[in-house]
């Protein structure tokens, strides 16, 4: 990927573009259905600019996020905890995006470095709750009260009777398990968007995607996490540990989906089919989001292909 082929944004007039990028990101963040992709305008700016210009958008956005979180959490008990939890997703995505834009080398190495802060933050939050049960109980009860205040009125209007405690437990478990995988999935989408913008006139991106090859020993993380999660079915295990192991399993399956995508891209290139990686990505994304039934094939097929590639070299086989 030749940096010389990339169009550079001149220093003159860069600050208006910085302000527009930050403003668009904050607008996306404020809208519930677009909050997870709020880093796209920032990464789009860096994609057509210089790597060193990244701090001009990433750093101010991080400061705004922190001030915004402090404003909404001010006066609450355990202020620091609330701020950390409020910043967990947006700041994880922002840090991941910044690391991706400044890092170089193979895509799999950059992916690991980018999601590492989110992974460490997840472990840290889990350890805090695991070691301080009183803090966890206080936080859990405050969230359940807020959830009950909203859901009781909603369910009453709909004429539905439900156990609020059980319903909140299910929601909490779902959020806890899928928080990290959601961050990883969203980060991967933003990374791919960034690379497609930065190398829109090159074929090097397709070659780099087809060349993704995870370390074969990484599969032991998936095997160990799955074994520990299944062990919880036979022995007494704290719920937070079961959630952590399941979250790690889902995250690792997502990582192997990336390798599965790489295998598909390699098959397409080896078969002589003229299709860019961005086109393949959009097709799979549309199938996964808009086609019930077929989306299961994508969700299961990609990690399975990635896992098979981990043990057998199927990437180099040409399409018949």
Coordinates of C-alpha atoms in Angstrom, one line a residue:
X1 CA 0.0 0.0 0.0
X2 CA 1.9 3.0 -1.3
X3 CA 1.5 6.0 0.8
X4 CA 2.6 8.1 -2.2
X5 CA -0.6 7.2 -4.0
X6 CA -2.8 8.6 -1.3
X7 CA -4.2 12.1 -1.7
X8 CA -3.0 14.4 1.0
X9 CA -5.1 17.1 2.6
X10 CA -3.1 20.4 2.6
X11 CA -2.5 22.0 6.0
X12 CA -4.3 25.1 4.8
X13 CA -8.0 24.8 5.5
X14 CA -7.6 21.6 7.5
X15 CA -9.3 22.9 10.6
X16 CA -12.7 23.5 9.1
X17 CA -12.6 19.9 8.0
X18 CA -11.6 18.9 11.5
X19 CA -14.6 20.7 13.0
X20 CA -17.0 19.3 10.5
X21 CA -15.7 15.7 11.1
X22 CA -16.0 16.1 14.9
X23 CA -19.5 17.7 14.6
X24 CA -20.8 14.9 12.4
X25 CA -19.4 12.3 14.8
X26 CA -21.1 13.9 17.7
X27 CA -24.4 14.0 15.8
X28 CA -24.1 10.3 15.0
X29 CA -23.2 9.6 18.6
X30 CA -26.3 11.4 19.8
X31 CA -28.6 9.3 17.6
X32 CA -29.3 6.0 19.2
X33 CA -29.3 3.9 15.9
X34 CA -26.1 5.4 14.6
X35 CA -24.1 5.8 17.9
X36 CA -21.9 2.8 17.2
X37 CA -20.6 4.1 13.9
X38 CA -19.9 7.6 15.1
X39 CA -16.2 7.4 14.4
X40 CA -16.7 7.0 10.6
X41 CA -16.5 10.8 9.9
X42 CA -13.3 11.0 11.9
X43 CA -11.7 8.1 10.1
X44 CA -12.9 9.4 6.8
X45 CA -11.0 12.7 7.5
X46 CA -7.8 10.8 8.4
X47 CA -8.2 8.6 5.3
X48 CA -7.8 11.5 2.9
X49 CA -5.4 13.4 5.1
X50 CA -2.0 12.7 6.8
X51 CA -1.7 10.2 9.6
X52 CA -0.3 12.9 11.9
X53 CA -3.5 14.9 11.4
X54 CA -5.3 12.2 13.3
X55 CA -4.7 13.8 16.7
X56 CA -6.5 16.9 15.5
X57 CA -9.8 15.0 15.5
X58 CA -9.3 12.1 17.8
X59 CA -8.0 14.1 20.8
X60 CA -10.7 16.8 20.8
X61 CA -13.4 14.1 20.4
X62 CA -12.0 12.2 23.4
X63 CA -12.0 15.4 25.5
X64 CA -15.6 16.1 24.5
X65 CA -16.7 12.6 25.3
X66 CA -15.1 12.8 28.8
X67 CA -16.7 16.2 29.5
X68 CA -20.0 15.0 28.2
X69 CA -19.9 12.0 30.4
X70 CA -18.9 14.0 33.5
X71 CA -21.8 16.4 32.8
X72 CA -24.5 13.7 32.7
X73 CA -23.0 11.7 35.6
X74 CA -22.3 14.7 37.9
X75 CA -23.9 14.2 41.4
X76 CA -24.3 10.5 41.1
X77 CA -22.9 8.1 43.7
X78 CA -19.8 6.3 42.5
X79 CA -19.2 9.0 39.9
X80 CA -16.0 7.5 38.6
X81 CA -17.6 4.1 37.9
X82 CA -20.5 5.7 36.0
X83 CA -18.2 7.8 33.9
X84 CA -16.0 4.7 33.1
X85 CA -19.1 2.7 32.1
X86 CA -20.5 5.5 30.1
X87 CA -17.2 5.9 28.2
X88 CA -16.6 2.2 27.8
X89 CA -18.1 1.8 24.3
X90 CA -17.5 5.2 22.7
X91 CA -13.9 5.6 24.0
X92 CA -13.0 2.0 23.1
X93 CA -14.1 2.6 19.5
X94 CA -12.3 6.0 19.4
X95 CA -9.0 4.5 20.8
X96 CA -9.3 1.5 18.4
X97 CA -9.8 3.9 15.5
X98 CA -6.8 6.0 16.4
X99 CA -4.5 3.0 16.9
X100 CA -5.6 1.6 13.5
X101 CA -4.9 4.9 11.7
X102 CA -1.4 5.3 13.1
X103 CA -0.3 1.6 12.9
X104 CA 1.3 -0.1 10.0
X105 CA 2.0 -3.6 8.9
X106 CA -0.2 -6.7 8.4
X107 CA -3.9 -6.2 9.0
X108 CA -4.2 -8.9 11.6
X109 CA -1.5 -7.3 13.7
X110 CA -3.1 -3.9 13.5
X111 CA -6.5 -5.5 14.4
X112 CA -5.0 -7.1 17.6
X113 CA -3.4 -3.8 18.7
X114 CA -6.6 -1.8 18.0
X115 CA -8.9 -4.0 20.0
X116 CA -6.5 -4.7 22.8
X117 CA -7.5 -1.5 24.9
X118 CA -11.2 -2.5 24.7
X119 CA -10.3 -6.1 25.8
X120 CA -8.2 -4.8 28.7
X121 CA -10.9 -2.4 29.8
X122 CA -13.4 -5.2 29.7
X123 CA -11.2 -7.3 32.0
X124 CA -10.6 -4.4 34.3
X125 CA -14.4 -3.6 34.7
X126 CA -15.1 -7.3 35.3
X127 CA -12.4 -7.6 38.0
X128 CA -13.7 -4.5 39.8
X129 CA -17.2 -5.9 39.9
X130 CA -16.0 -9.4 40.8
X131 CA -13.8 -8.2 43.7
X132 CA -16.2 -5.6 45.1
X133 CA -19.6 -7.3 45.4
X134 CA -21.1 -4.5 47.3
X135 CA -20.3 -2.1 44.5
X136 CA -21.7 -4.5 42.0
X137 CA -24.9 -4.9 44.0
X138 CA -25.4 -1.1 44.3
X139 CA -24.8 -0.6 40.6
X140 CA -27.1 -3.5 39.7
X141 CA -30.0 -2.3 41.9
X142 CA -29.7 1.3 40.6
X143 CA -29.9 0.0 37.0
X144 CA -32.7 -2.3 37.8
X145 CA -34.8 0.5 39.4
X146 CA -34.2 2.7 36.3
X147 CA -35.2 -0.2 34.0
X148 CA -38.3 -1.0 36.1
X149 CA -39.4 2.6 36.0
X150 CA -39.4 2.6 32.2
X151 CA -40.6 -0.9 31.5
X152 CA -43.5 -1.1 34.0
X153 CA -45.3 1.8 32.3
X154 CA -44.5 0.4 28.8
X155 CA -45.7 -3.1 29.6
X156 CA -48.8 -1.7 31.3
X157 CA -49.7 0.2 28.2
X158 CA -49.2 -2.9 26.0
X159 CA -51.1 -5.1 28.4
X160 CA -48.2 -7.4 29.0
X161 CA -47.4 -9.0 32.3
X162 CA -43.8 -9.9 32.9
X163 CA -41.3 -10.5 35.8
X164 CA -39.3 -7.3 35.7
X165 CA -36.5 -8.8 37.8
X166 CA -36.1 -11.8 35.4
X167 CA -36.4 -9.5 32.3
X168 CA -33.7 -7.2 33.6
X169 CA -31.4 -10.1 34.4
X170 CA -31.8 -11.3 30.8
X171 CA -31.1 -7.9 29.4
X172 CA -28.1 -7.5 31.7
X173 CA -26.6 -10.8 30.7
X174 CA -27.2 -10.1 27.0
X175 CA -25.5 -6.7 27.3
X176 CA -22.6 -8.1 29.3
X177 CA -21.9 -10.9 26.9
X178 CA -22.2 -9.0 23.7
X179 CA -20.6 -5.7 24.7
X180 CA -17.1 -6.6 23.7
X181 CA -18.1 -8.6 20.5
X182 CA -20.2 -5.5 19.5
X183 CA -17.2 -3.2 19.9
X184 CA -15.0 -5.6 17.9
X185 CA -17.5 -5.9 15.1
X186 CA -18.2 -2.2 14.9
X187 CA -14.5 -1.4 15.0
X188 CA -13.9 -3.9 12.1
X189 CA -16.5 -2.2 10.0
X190 CA -14.9 1.2 10.7
X191 CA -11.4 -0.2 9.9
X192 CA -12.6 -1.6 6.6
X193 CA -14.3 1.7 5.7
X194 CA -11.1 3.6 6.5
X195 CA -9.0 1.3 4.4
X196 CA -11.4 1.3 1.5
X197 CA -11.4 5.2 1.5
X198 CA -7.6 5.4 1.9
X199 CA -6.9 2.9 -0.9
X200 CA -10.0 3.4 -3.1
X201 CA -7.9 3.5 -6.3
X202 CA -5.6 0.6 -5.4
X203 CA -5.8 -3.2 -5.5
X204 CA -3.4 -3.5 -2.6
X205 CA -6.3 -3.6 -0.1
X206 CA -7.8 -6.7 -1.8
X207 CA -4.4 -8.4 -1.7
X208 CA -4.0 -7.6 2.0
X209 CA -7.4 -8.9 2.9
X210 CA -6.8 -12.1 1.0
X211 CA -3.5 -12.5 2.8
X212 CA -4.9 -12.3 6.3
X213 CA -3.6 -15.3 8.3
X214 CA -4.2 -15.7 12.0
X215 CA -1.7 -17.4 14.2
X216 CA -2.7 -21.1 14.4
X217 CA -2.2 -21.1 18.2
X218 CA -4.9 -18.5 18.7
X219 CA -7.5 -21.3 18.4
X220 CA -6.5 -22.4 21.9
X221 CA -8.0 -19.3 23.3
X222 CA -11.3 -20.2 21.7
X223 CA -11.1 -23.9 22.8
X224 CA -10.2 -22.9 26.4
X225 CA -12.9 -20.3 26.7
X226 CA -15.5 -22.7 25.3
X227 CA -14.4 -25.5 27.6
X228 CA -14.5 -23.2 30.7
X229 CA -18.0 -21.9 29.7
X230 CA -19.3 -25.5 29.3
X231 CA -17.7 -26.4 32.6
X232 CA -20.0 -23.9 34.2
X233 CA -22.9 -26.2 33.2
X234 CA -21.6 -28.9 35.6
X235 CA -20.1 -27.0 38.5
X236 CA -21.1 -23.9 40.4
X237 CA -19.6 -20.8 38.8
X238 CA -20.3 -17.1 39.4
X239 CA -22.5 -15.7 36.7
X240 CA -20.0 -13.0 35.8
X241 CA -17.4 -15.7 34.9
X242 CA -19.8 -17.5 32.7
X243 CA -20.6 -14.3 31.0
X244 CA -16.9 -13.5 30.5
X245 CA -16.2 -16.9 29.0
X246 CA -19.2 -16.7 26.6
X247 CA -18.2 -13.2 25.6
X248 CA -14.7 -14.4 24.8
X249 CA -16.1 -17.3 22.7
X250 CA -18.3 -14.9 20.7
X251 CA -15.4 -12.5 20.2
X252 CA -13.1 -15.3 19.0
X253 CA -15.7 -16.6 16.6
X254 CA -16.0 -13.0 15.2
X255 CA -12.2 -13.0 14.8
X256 CA -12.3 -16.2 12.8
X257 CA -15.1 -14.7 10.7
X258 CA -12.5 -12.2 9.6
X259 CA -10.3 -15.1 8.5
X260 CA -13.2 -16.7 6.8
X261 CA -13.8 -13.5 4.9
X262 CA -10.2 -13.6 3.9
X263 CA -10.5 -17.1 2.6
X264 CA -13.5 -16.1 0.4
X265 CA -11.6 -13.2 -1.0
X266 CA -8.6 -15.4 -1.8
X267 CA -10.9 -17.9 -3.5
X268 CA -12.4 -15.1 -5.6
X269 CA -9.0 -13.8 -6.6
X270 CA -7.7 -17.3 -7.3
X271 CA -10.8 -18.1 -9.4
X272 CA -10.2 -15.1 -11.6
X273 CA -13.4 -13.4 -10.6
X274 CA -13.3 -9.6 -10.8
X275 CA -14.7 -8.6 -7.4
X276 CA -13.3 -6.1 -4.9
X277 CA -13.2 -6.8 -1.2
X278 CA -15.5 -3.9 -0.6
X279 CA -18.1 -5.4 -2.9
X280 CA -17.9 -8.8 -1.2
X281 CA -18.1 -7.1 2.2
X282 CA -21.3 -5.1 1.3
X283 CA -22.9 -8.3 -0.2
X284 CA -22.3 -10.3 3.0
X285 CA -23.3 -7.3 5.2
X286 CA -26.6 -7.0 3.3
X287 CA -27.3 -10.7 3.5
X288 CA -26.5 -10.7 7.2
X289 CA -28.7 -7.8 8.0
X290 CA -31.6 -8.0 5.5
X291 CA -32.2 -11.7 4.6
X292 CA -33.5 -13.9 7.5
X293 CA -32.4 -17.5 7.0
X294 CA -29.5 -16.7 4.8
X295 CA -28.0 -14.5 7.5
X296 CA -27.6 -17.6 9.6
X297 CA -25.5 -19.1 6.8
X298 CA -23.2 -16.1 6.9
X299 CA -23.0 -15.9 10.7
X300 CA -22.1 -19.6 11.0
X301 CA -20.3 -20.1 7.7
X302 CA -17.7 -17.4 8.0
X303 CA -16.3 -18.5 11.4
X304 CA -16.5 -22.2 10.3
X305 CA -14.4 -21.4 7.2
X306 CA -12.0 -19.4 9.3
X307 CA -11.6 -22.3 11.7
X308 CA -11.1 -24.8 8.9
X309 CA -8.4 -22.6 7.4
X310 CA -6.7 -22.6 10.8
X311 CA -6.1 -26.4 10.5
X312 CA -6.1 -27.0 6.7
X313 CA -4.7 -24.7 4.0
X314 CA -7.9 -24.2 2.0
X315 CA -7.2 -20.6 1.0
X316 CA -5.0 -21.5 -1.9
X317 CA -7.5 -23.9 -3.6
X318 CA -8.7 -22.4 -6.8
X319 CA -12.5 -22.0 -7.5
X320 CA -13.7 -24.7 -9.8

